[in-house]
Short mmCIF file of C-alpha atoms in Angstrom, two decimals:
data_model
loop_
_atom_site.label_atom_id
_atom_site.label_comp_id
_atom_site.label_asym_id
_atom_site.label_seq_id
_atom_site.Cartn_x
_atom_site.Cartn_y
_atom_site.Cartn_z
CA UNK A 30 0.00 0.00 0.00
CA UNK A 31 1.50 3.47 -1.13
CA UNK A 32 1.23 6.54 0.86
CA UNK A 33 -1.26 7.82 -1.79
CA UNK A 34 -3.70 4.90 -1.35
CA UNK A 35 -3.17 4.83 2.61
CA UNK A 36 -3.92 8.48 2.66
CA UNK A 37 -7.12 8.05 0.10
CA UNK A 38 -8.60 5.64 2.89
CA UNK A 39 -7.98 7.67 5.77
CA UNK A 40 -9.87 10.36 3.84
CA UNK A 41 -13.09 7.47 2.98
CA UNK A 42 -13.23 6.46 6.53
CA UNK A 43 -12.92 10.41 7.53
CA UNK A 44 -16.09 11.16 5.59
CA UNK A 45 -17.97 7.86 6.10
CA UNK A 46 -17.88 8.92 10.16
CA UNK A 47 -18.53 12.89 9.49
CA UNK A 48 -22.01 13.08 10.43
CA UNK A 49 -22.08 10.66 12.94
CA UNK A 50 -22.43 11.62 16.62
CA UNK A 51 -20.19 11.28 19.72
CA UNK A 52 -22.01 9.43 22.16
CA UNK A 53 -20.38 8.83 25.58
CA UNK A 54 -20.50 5.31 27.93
CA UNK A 55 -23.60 6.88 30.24
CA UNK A 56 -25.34 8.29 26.75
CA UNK A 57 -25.80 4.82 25.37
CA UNK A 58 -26.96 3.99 28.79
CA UNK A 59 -29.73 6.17 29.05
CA UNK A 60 -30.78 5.63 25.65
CA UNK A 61 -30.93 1.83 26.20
CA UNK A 62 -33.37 2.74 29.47
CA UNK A 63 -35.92 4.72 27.95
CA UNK A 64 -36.14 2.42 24.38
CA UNK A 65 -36.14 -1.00 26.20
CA UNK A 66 -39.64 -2.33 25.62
CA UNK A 67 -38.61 -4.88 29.06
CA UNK A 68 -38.16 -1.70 30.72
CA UNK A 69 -41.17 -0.13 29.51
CA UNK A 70 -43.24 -3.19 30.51
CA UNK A 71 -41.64 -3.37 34.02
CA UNK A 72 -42.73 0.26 34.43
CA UNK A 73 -46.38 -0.26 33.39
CA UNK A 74 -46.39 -3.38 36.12
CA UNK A 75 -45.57 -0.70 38.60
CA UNK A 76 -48.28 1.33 37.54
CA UNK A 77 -50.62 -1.23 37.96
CA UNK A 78 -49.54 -2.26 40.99
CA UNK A 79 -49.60 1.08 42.41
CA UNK A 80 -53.12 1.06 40.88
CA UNK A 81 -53.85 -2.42 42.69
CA UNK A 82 -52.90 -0.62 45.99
CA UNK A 83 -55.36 1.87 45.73
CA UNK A 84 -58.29 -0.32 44.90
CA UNK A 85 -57.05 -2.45 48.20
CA UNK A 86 -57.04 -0.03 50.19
CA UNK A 87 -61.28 1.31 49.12
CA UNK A 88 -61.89 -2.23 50.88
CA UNK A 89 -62.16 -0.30 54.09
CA UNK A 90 -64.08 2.43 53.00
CA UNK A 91 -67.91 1.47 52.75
CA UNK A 92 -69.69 -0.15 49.43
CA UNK A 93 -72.47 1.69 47.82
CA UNK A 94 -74.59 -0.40 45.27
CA UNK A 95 -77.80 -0.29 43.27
CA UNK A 96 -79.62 -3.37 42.42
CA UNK A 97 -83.09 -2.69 40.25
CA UNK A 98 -85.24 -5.11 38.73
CA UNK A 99 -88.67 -5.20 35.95
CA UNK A 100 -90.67 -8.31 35.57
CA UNK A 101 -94.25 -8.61 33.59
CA UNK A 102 -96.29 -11.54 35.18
CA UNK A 103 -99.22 -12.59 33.01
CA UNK A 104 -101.63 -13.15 35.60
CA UNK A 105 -102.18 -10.65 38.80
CA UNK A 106 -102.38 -10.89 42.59
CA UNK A 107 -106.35 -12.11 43.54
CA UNK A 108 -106.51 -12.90 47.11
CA UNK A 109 -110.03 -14.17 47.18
CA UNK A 110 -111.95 -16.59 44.48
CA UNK A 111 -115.07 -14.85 45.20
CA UNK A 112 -116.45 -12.34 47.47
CA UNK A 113 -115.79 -13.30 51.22
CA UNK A 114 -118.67 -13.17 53.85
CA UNK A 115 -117.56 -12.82 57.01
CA UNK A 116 -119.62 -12.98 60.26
CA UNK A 117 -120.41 -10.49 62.40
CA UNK A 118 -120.46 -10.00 66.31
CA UNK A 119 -122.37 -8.02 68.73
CA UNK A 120 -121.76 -6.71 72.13
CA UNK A 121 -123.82 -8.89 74.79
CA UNK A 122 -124.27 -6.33 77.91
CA UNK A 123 -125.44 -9.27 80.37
CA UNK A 124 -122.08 -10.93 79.21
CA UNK A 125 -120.33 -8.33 78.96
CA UNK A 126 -118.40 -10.05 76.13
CA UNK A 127 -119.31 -9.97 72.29
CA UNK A 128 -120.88 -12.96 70.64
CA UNK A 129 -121.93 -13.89 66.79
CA UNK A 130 -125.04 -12.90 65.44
CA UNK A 131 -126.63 -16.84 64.79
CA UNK A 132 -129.55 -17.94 63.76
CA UNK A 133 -131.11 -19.60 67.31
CA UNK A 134 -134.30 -22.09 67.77
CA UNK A 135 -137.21 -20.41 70.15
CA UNK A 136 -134.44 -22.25 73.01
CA UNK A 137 -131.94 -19.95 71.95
CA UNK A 138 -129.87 -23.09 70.55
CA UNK A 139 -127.86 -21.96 67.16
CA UNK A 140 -129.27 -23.61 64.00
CA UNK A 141 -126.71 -25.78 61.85
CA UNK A 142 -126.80 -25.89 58.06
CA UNK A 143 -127.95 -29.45 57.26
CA UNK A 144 -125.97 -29.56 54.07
CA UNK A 145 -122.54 -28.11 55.88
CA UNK A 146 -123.36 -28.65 59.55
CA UNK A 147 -121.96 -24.91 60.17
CA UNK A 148 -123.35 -22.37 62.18
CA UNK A 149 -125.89 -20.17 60.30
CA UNK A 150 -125.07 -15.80 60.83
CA UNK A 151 -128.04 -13.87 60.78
CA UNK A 152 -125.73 -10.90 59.65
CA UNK A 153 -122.64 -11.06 57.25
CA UNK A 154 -119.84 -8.43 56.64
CA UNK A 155 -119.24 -8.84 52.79
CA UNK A 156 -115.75 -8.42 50.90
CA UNK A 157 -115.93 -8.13 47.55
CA UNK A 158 -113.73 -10.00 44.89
CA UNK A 159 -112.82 -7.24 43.44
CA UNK A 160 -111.40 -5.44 46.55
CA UNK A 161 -108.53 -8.42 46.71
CA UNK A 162 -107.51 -7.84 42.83
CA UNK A 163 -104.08 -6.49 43.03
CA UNK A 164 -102.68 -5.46 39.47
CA UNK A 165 -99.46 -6.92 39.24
CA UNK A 166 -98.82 -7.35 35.48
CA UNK A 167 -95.94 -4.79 35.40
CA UNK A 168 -93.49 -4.92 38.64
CA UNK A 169 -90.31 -2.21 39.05
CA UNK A 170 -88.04 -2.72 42.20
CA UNK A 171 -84.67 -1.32 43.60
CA UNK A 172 -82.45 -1.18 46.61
CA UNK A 173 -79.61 1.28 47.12
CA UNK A 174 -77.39 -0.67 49.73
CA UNK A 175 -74.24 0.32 51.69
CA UNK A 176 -72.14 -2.16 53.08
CA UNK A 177 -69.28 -1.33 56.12
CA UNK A 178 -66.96 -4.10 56.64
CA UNK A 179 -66.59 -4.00 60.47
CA UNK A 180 -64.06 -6.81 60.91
CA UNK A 181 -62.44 -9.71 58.22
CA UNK A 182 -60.40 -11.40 60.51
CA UNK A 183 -57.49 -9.52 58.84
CA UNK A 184 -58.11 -10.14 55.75
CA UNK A 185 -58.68 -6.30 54.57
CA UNK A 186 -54.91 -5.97 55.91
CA UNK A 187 -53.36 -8.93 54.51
CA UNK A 188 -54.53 -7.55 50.93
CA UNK A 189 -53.53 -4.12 51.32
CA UNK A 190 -50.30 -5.55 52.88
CA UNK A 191 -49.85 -7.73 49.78
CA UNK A 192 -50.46 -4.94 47.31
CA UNK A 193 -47.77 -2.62 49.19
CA UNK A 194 -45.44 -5.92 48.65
CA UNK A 195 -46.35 -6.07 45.28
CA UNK A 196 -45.90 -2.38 44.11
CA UNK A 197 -41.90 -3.40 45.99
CA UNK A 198 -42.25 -6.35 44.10
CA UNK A 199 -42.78 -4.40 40.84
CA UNK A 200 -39.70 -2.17 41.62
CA UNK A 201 -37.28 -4.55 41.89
CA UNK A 202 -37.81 -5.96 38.88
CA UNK A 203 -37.69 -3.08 37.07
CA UNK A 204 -34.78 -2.18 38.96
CA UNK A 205 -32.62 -5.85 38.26
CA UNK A 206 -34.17 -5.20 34.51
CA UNK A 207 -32.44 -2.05 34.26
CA UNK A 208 -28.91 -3.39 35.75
CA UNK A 209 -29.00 -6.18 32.77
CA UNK A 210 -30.31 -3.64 29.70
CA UNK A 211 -26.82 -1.46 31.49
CA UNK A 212 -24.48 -4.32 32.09
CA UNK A 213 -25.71 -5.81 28.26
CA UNK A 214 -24.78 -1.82 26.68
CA UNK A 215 -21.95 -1.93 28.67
CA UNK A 216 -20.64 -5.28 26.90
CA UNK A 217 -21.65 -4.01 23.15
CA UNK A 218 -20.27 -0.43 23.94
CA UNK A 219 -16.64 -1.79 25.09
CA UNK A 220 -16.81 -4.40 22.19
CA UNK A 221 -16.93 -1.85 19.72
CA UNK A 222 -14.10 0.26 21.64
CA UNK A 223 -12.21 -3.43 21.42
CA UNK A 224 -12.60 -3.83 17.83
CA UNK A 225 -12.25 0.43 17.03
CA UNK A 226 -8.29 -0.93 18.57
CA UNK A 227 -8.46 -3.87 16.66
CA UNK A 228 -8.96 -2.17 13.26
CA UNK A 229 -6.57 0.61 14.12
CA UNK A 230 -3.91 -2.62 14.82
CA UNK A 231 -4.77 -4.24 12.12
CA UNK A 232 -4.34 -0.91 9.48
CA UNK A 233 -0.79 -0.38 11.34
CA UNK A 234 0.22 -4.42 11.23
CA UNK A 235 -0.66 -4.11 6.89
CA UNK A 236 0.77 -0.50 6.88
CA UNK A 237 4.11 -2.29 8.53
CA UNK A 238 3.68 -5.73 6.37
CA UNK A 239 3.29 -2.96 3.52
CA UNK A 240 6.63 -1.56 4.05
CA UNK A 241 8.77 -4.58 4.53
CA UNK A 242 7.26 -5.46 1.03
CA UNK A 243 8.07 -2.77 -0.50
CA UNK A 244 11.69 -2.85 1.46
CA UNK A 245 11.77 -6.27 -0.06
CA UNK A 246 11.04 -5.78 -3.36
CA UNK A 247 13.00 -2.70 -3.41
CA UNK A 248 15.96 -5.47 -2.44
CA UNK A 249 15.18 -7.52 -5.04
CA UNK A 250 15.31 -5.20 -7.51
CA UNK A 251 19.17 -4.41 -6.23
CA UNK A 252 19.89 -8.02 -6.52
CA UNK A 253 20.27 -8.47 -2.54
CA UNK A 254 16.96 -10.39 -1.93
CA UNK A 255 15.17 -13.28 -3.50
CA UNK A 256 11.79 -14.07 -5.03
CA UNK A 257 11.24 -16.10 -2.66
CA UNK A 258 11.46 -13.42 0.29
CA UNK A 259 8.98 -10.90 -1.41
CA UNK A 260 6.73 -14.11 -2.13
CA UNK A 261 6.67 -14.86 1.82
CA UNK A 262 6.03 -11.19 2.38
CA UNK A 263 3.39 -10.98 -0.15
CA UNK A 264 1.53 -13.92 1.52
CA UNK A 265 1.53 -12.31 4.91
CA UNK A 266 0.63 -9.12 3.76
CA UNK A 267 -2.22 -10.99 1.62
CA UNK A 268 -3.14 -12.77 5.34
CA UNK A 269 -2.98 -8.93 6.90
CA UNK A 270 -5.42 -7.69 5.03
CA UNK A 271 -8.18 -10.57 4.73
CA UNK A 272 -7.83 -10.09 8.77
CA UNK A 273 -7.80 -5.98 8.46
CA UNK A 274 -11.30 -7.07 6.20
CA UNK A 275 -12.35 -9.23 9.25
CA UNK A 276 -11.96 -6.71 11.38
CA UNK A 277 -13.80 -3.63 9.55
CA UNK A 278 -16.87 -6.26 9.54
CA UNK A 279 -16.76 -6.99 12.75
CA UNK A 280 -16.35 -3.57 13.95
CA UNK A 281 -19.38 -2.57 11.36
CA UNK A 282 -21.72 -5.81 12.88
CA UNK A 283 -20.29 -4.71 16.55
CA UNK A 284 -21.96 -1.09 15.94
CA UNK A 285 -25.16 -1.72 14.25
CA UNK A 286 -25.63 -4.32 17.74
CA UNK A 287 -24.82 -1.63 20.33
CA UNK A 288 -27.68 0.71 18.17
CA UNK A 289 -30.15 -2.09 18.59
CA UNK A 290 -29.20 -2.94 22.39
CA UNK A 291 -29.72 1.37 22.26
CA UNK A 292 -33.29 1.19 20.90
CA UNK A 293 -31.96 2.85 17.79
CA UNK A 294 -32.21 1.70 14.53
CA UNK A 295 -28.77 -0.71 13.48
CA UNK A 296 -27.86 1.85 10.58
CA UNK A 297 -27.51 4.14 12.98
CA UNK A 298 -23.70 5.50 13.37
CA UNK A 299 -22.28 6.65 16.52
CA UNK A 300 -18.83 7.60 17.26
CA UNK A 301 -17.98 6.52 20.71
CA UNK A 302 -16.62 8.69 23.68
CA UNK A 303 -13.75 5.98 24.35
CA UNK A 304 -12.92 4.85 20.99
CA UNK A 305 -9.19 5.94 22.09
CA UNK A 306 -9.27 3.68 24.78
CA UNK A 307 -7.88 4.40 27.64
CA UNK A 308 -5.59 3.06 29.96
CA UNK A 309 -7.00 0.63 32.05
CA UNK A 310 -4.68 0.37 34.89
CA UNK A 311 -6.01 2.62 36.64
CA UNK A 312 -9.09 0.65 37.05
CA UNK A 313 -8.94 -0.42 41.07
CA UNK A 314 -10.90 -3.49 42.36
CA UNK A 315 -14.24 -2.20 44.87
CA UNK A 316 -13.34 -2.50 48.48
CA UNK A 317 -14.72 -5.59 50.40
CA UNK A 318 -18.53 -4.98 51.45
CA UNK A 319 -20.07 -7.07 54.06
CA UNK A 320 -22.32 -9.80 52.82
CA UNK A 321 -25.06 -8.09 54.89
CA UNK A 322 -24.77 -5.23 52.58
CA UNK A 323 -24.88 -7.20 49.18
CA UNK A 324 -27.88 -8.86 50.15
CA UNK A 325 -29.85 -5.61 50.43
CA UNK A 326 -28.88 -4.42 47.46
CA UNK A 327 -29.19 -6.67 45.12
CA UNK A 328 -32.28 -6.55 43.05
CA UNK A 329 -32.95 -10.21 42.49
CA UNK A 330 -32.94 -10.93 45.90
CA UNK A 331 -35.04 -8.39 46.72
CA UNK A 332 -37.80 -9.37 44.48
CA UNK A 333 -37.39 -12.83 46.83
CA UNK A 334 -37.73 -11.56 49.80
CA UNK A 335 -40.95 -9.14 48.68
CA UNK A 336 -42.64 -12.25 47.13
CA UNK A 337 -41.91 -13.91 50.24
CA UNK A 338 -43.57 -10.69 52.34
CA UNK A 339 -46.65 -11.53 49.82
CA UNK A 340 -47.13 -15.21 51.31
CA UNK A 341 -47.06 -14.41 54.78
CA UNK A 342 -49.77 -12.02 54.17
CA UNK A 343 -51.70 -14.80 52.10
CA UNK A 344 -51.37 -17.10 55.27
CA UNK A 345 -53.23 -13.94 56.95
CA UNK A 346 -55.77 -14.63 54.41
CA UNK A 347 -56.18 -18.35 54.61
CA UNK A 348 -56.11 -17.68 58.76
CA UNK A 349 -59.34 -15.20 57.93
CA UNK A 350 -61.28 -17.62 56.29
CA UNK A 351 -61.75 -19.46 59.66
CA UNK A 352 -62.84 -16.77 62.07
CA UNK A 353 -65.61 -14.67 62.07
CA UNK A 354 -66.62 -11.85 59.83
CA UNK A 355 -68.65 -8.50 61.11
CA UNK A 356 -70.32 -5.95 58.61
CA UNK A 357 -72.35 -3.43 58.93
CA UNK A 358 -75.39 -3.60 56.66
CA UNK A 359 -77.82 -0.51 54.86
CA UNK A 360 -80.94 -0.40 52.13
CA UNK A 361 -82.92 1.91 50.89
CA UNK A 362 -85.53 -0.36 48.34
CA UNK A 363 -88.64 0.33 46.93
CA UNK A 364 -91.29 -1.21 44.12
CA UNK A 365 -94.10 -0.35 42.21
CA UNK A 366 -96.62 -0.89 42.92
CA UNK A 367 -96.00 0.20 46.47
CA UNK A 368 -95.88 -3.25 48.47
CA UNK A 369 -96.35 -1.09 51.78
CA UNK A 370 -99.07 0.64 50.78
CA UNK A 371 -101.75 -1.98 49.45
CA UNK A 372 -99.94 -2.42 46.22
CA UNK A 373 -100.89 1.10 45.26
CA UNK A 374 -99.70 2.24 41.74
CA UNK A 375 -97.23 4.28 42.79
CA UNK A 376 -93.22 4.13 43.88
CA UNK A 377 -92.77 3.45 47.48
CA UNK A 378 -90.13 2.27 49.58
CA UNK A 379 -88.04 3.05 52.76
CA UNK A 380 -84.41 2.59 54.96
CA UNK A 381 -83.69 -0.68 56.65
CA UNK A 382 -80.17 -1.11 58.58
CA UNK A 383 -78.66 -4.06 60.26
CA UNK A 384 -75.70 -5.78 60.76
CA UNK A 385 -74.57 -9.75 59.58
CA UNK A 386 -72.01 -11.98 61.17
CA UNK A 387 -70.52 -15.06 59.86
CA UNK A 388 -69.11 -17.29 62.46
CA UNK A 389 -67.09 -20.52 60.32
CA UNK A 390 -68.23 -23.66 62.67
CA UNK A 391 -66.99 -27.05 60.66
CA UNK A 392 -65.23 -27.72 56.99
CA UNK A 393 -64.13 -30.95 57.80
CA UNK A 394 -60.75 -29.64 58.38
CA UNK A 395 -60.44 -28.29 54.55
CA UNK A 396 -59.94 -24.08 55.86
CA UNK A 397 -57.30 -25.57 58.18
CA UNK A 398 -54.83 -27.51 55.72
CA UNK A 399 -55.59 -24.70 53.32
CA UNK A 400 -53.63 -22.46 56.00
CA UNK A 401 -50.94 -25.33 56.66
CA UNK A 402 -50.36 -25.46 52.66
CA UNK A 403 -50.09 -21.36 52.59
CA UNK A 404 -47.33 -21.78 55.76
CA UNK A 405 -45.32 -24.41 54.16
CA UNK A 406 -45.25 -22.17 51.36
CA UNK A 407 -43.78 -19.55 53.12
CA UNK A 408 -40.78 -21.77 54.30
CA UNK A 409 -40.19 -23.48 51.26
CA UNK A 410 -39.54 -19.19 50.15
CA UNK A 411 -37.37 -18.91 52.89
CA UNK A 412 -35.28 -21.96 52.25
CA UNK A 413 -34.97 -20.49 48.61
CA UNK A 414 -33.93 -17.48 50.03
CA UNK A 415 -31.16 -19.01 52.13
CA UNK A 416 -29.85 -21.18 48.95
CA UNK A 417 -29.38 -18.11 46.97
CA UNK A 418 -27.81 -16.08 49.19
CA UNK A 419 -25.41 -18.87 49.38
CA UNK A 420 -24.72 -18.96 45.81
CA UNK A 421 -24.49 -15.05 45.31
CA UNK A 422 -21.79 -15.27 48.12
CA UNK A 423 -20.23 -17.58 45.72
CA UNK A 424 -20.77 -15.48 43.14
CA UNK A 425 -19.33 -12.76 44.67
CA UNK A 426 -15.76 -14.14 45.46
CA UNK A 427 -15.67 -15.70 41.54
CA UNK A 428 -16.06 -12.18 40.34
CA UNK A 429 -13.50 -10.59 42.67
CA UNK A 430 -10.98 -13.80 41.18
CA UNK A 431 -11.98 -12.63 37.94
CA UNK A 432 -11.31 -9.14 38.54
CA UNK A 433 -8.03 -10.18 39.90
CA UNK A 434 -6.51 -11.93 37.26
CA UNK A 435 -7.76 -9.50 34.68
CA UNK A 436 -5.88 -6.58 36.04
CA UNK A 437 -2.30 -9.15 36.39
CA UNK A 438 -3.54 -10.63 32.92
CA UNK A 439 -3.68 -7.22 31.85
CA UNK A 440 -0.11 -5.72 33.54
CA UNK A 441 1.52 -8.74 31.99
CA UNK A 442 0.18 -8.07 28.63
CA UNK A 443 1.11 -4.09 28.60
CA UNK A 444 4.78 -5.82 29.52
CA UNK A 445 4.73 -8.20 26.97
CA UNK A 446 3.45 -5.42 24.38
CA UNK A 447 6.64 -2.91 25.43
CA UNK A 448 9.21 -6.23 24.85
CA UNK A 449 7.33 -7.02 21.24
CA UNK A 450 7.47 -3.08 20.44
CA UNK A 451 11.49 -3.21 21.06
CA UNK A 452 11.54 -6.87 19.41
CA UNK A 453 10.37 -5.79 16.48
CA UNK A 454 12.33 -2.37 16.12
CA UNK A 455 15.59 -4.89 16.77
CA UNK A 456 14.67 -6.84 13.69
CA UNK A 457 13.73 -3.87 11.89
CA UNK A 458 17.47 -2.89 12.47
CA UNK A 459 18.88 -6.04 11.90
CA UNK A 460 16.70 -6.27 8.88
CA UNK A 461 18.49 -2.82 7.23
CA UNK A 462 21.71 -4.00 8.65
CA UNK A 463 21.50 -7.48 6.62
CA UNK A 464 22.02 -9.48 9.76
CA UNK A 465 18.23 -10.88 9.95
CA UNK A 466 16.20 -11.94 6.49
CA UNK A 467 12.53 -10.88 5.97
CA UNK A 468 10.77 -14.08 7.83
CA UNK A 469 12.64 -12.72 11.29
CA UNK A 470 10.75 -9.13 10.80
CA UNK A 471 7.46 -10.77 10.00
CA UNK A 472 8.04 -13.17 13.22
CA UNK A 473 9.01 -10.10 14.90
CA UNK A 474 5.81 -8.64 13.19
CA UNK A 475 3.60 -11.17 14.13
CA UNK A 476 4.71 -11.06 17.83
CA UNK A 477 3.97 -7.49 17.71
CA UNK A 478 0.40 -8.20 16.36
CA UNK A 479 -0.32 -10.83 18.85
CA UNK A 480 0.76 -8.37 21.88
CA UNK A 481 -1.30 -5.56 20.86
CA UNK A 482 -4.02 -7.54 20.09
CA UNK A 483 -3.97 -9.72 23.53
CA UNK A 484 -3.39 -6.02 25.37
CA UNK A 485 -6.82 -4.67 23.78
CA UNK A 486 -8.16 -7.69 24.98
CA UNK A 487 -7.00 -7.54 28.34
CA UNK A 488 -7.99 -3.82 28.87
CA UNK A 489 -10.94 -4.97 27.97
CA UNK A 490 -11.49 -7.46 29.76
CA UNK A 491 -11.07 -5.90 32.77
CA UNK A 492 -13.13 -2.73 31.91
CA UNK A 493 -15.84 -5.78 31.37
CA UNK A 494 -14.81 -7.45 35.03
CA UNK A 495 -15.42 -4.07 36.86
CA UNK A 496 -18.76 -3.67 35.28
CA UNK A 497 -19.77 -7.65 36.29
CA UNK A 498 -18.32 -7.01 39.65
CA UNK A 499 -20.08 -3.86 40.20
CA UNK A 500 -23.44 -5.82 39.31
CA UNK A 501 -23.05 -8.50 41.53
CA UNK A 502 -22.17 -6.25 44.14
CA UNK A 503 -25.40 -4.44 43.73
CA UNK A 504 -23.40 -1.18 43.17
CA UNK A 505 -24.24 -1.08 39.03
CA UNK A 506 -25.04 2.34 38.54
CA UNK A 507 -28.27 2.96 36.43
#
């Protein structure tokens, strides 16, 4: 490659990343929050459990209802099948009691009705059909009714207990879905900082493999090389830039995943804060937190220990179901036609108040292993609980390892980098001096390469390490 044609791709990729926009590490972070869709569904669960709290809480608060009703009955209400005659009594002074007017033999014995045998009135009080004909064809009715729970047997608490775990609940999750969208934009961000290094080592190992070429050929043509030497040169420098190719595609793929983990479409082209990476040694390892203090603030362990909150309360509720229940109990109802008032055709209706009370007395035992099933769910929870504590403690020391031997992986690759950089200029002298032939530079060169190359890796690799560390420890920032 000639200076020209170096210079002419400097200038494409120059204009290729013109309009594209310098994002920093936190940028990409933020973006990633707001356009996750998980993120945006973990916030709507909050809502509604926020909204589930409220409606929990109304169960104190008394119930008002309506309840109305129409029904057309064919036939109507007739009390009597034909007119009633009733007897009648009179007031007996020598008695002093009343007796019924009879029909009485010259002996004052009552007369009997041969065909009946009854006692015959001499007066009758007469009802008429008619009178008894109510008009029920069309019936209307309502109640307005209030209901005041008085006392559940907890249960009123338990709910509003579990909805206040819940909303927690809700949190949490949002929360330990945030920490993954930022540890998963951390990962794409740093691997397109990796491969950014990558392609600028790859364009310096084919500038390099370039030169010696041209060195070589340059030889030959003075009659102090061979064709064999510039064919050996020509290979690697052939093998330099299908891996320079490699490299431009995987640095292209690497953004267009970092836009999508961003919520942005994958054309999208960002120029990234820490494309000149930094130096990494500077990175230091978090102090040692108590266990105590992990537990509390990781997320996922959270959520745990609020679903576990939530079954205690549901034993509250199972407990409820076998003690008594108080309420207190208020109507206003009325019909047409007026029921109170002789079935008049008219609305009519009044207040009635009371008070109902439901005392469980036997099941057979089925309320009682309902509550043992809720309990043993509970522990089963706990022991959960316990077993991943356990394994986050675990956890915990692999990442701190892992920290560990990036940063000495990482300071023995920056001095294996400096001992390739003066390799390489010693067989670039030797080269010019004649004392070493073109397959010691490209050794030398390929040493170099693989230094470089395992350095990027190793910064990295820790920058990566921190990031896993800091989300185990609970300490992500988000």
């Amino acid at each position: 490659m000639n200076r020209l044609t170096f210079l002419s791709t400097l200038l494409i990729a120059a204009s290729t990343t013109a309009g594209a926009q310098t994002v920093s590490l936190d940028s990409c972070r933020n973006m990633a929050i707001r356009n996750n869709k998980n993120i945006r569904i973990a916030e709507k669960n909050i809502e509604a459990a926020r909204h589930e709290k409220k409606a929990a809480f109304s169960a104190y608060l008394p119930g008002i209802d309506f309840t109305g009703g129409y029904m057309y009955n064919q036939q109507q209400i007739e009390l009597l099948a034909e007119d009633a005659k009733l007897p009648t009594m009179s007031f007996d002074p020598a008695t002093q009691s009343f007796k019924y007017n009879l029909l009485t033999s010259p002996d004052g014995t009552p007369i009997k009705d041969p065909a009946t045998g009854s006692l015959i009135p001499t007066e009758v009080a007469v009802i008429p059909k008619e009178a008894m004909e109510f008009d029920t064809h069309q019936v209307w009715g309502g109640a307005f009714t209030l209901t005041q729970p008085i006392y559940m047997g907890g249960q009123i608490r338990a709910l509003n207990n579990i909805t206040k775990y819940a909303e927690k609940l809700a949190v949490a999750a949002r929360n330990s879905a945030v920490q993954d969208v930022v540890f998963a934009v951390d990962e794409a961000y740093w691997m397109v900082v990796s491969l950014k290094e990558k392609k600028r080592l790859a364009d310096s190992f084919v500038t390099l493999v370039d030169t010696l070429r041209y060195n070589v050929q340059a030889m030959l043509d003075e009659g102090v090389a061979t064709r064999s030497d510039l064919l050996t040169v020509e290979v690697k420098l052939n093998e330099a830039q299908i891996a320079q190719t490699k490299v431009d595609n995987g640095l292209t793929l690497s953004r267009m995943n970092l836009a999508q983990v961003c919520g942005l479409p994958s054309n999208t082209v960002m120029e990234l804060q820490d494309e000149a990476l930094r130096n990494a040694s500077t990175l230091t390892m978090p102090g040692a937190d108590n266990l105590a203090d992990v537990y509390a603030r990781r997320q996922d362990l959270d959520m745990v220990r609020q679903g576990i909150s939530i079954l205690e309360q549901r034993e509250k509720i199972t407990l409820s179901e076998m003690l008594p229940k108080v309420a207190l109990v208020g109507a206003y109802s009325f019909t047409y036609p007026n029921v109170n008032h002789g079935f008049n055709k008219a609305y009519g209706g009044g207040f009635s108040i009371g008070a109902t009370l439901t005392v469980p007395l036997w099941h057979w035992g089925g309320r009682y292993h309902h509550y043992q099933a809720s309990k043993v769910n509970t522990q089963a929870s706990r022991l959960a609980l316990e077993d991943l504590e356990e394994k986050i403690e675990l956890q915990v020391s692999q990442a701190r390892f892992s920290f560990e031997e990036a940063k000495k992986t990482y300071d023995m690759t920056v001095s294996n980098m400096e001992k390739a950089d003066e390799n390489l200029r010693q067989a670039q002298v030797g080269f010019h001096e004649g004392v070493l032939t073109a397959d010691d530079v490209i050794g030398a060169q390929t040493a170099w390469l693989q230094a470089h190359s395992e350095k990027i890796d190793a910064e990295i690799g820790i920058r990566l390490r921190e990031v896993y560390l800091s989300k185990v420890l609970g300490t992500l920032a988000y």
